[in-house]
Coordinates of C-alpha atoms in Angstrom, one line a residue:
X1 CA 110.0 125.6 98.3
X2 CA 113.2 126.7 100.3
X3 CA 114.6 127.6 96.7
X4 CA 111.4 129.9 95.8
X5 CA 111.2 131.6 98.9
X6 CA 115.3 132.4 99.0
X7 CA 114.4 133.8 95.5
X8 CA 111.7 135.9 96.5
X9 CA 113.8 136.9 99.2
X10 CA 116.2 138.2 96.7
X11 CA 113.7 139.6 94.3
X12 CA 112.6 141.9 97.5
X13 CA 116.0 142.5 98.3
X14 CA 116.8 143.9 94.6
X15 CA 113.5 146.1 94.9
X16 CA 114.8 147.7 97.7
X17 CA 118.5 147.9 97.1
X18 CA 120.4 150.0 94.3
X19 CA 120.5 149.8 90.4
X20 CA 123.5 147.3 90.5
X21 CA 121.4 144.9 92.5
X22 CA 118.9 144.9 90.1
X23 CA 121.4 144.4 87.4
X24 CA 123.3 141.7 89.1
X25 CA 119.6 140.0 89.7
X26 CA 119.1 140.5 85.8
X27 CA 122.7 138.9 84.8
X28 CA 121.8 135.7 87.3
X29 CA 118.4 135.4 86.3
X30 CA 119.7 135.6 82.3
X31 CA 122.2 132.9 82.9
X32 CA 120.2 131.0 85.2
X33 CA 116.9 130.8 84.0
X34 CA 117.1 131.8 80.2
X35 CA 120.7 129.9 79.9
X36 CA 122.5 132.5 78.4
X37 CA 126.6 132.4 78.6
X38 CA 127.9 135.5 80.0
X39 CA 129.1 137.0 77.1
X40 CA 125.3 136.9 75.4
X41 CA 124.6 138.7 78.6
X42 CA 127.0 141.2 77.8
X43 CA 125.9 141.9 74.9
X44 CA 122.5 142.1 75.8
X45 CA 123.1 144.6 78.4
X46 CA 125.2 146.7 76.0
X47 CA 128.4 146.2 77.9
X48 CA 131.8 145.7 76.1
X49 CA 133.8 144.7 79.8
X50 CA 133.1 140.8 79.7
X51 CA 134.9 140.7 83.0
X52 CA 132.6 143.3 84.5
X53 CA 129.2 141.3 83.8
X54 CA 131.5 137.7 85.3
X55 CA 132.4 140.0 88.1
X56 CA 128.5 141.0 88.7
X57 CA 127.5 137.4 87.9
X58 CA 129.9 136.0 91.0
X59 CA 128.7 138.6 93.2
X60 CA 124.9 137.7 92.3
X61 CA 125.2 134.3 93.3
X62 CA 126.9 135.3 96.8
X63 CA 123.6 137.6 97.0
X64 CA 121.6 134.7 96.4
X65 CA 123.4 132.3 98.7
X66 CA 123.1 135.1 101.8
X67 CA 119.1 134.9 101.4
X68 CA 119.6 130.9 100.8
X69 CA 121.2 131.1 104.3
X70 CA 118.7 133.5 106.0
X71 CA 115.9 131.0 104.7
X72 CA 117.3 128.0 105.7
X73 CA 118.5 129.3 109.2
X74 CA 114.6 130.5 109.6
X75 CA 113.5 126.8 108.3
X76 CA 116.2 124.6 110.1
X77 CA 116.8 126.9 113.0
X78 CA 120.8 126.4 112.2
X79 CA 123.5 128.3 113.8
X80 CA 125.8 130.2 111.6
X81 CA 128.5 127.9 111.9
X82 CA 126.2 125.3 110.4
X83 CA 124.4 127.2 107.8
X84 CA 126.7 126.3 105.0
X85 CA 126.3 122.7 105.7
X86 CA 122.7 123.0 105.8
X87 CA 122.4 125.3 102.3
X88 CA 124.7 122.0 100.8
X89 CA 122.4 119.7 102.2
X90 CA 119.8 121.5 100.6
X91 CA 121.2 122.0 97.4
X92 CA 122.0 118.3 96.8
X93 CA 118.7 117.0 97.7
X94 CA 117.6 119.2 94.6
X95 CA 119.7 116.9 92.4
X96 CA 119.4 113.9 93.8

């Protein structure tokens, strides 16, 4: 649920940012959900820079682990300082 509701969170956040939000949320979703290796992405977005769509790829996930943390600071009530701890804790209850 936590997972869900930080990816809605960034769904809404890429309707309301920029086009390069949208495209980052694209690249994660393409390499996330449909599996694809970056450089299929590439090519599916018709860009020849490799290193760009890596680039956009990294900065995707940060985008996704800023609404992980507003989530779980608005579930657990954690400070800042703890947030990371908590997203972790999180994270490896999923694969356990």
């Amino acid at each position: 649920m936590i997972m869900q509701e930080a990816a809605a969170t960034q769904e809404r956040a890429a309707r309301d940012g920029d086009e390069a939000y949208r495209t980052r949320l694209r690249i994660l979703k393409l390499r996330h959900r449909d599996g694809l290796p970056v450089r299929e992405i590439a090519k599916q977005l018709g860009v020849l820079d490799v290193e760009s769509v890596q680039n956009a790829y990294r900065r995707a996930r940060r985008d996704f682990r800023a609404c992980l943390h507003a989530v779980v600071a608005t579930h657990t009530g954690a400070p800042a300082a703890k947030l990371d701890e908590e997203c972790k804790r999180v994270l490896a209850m999923l694969e356990g």
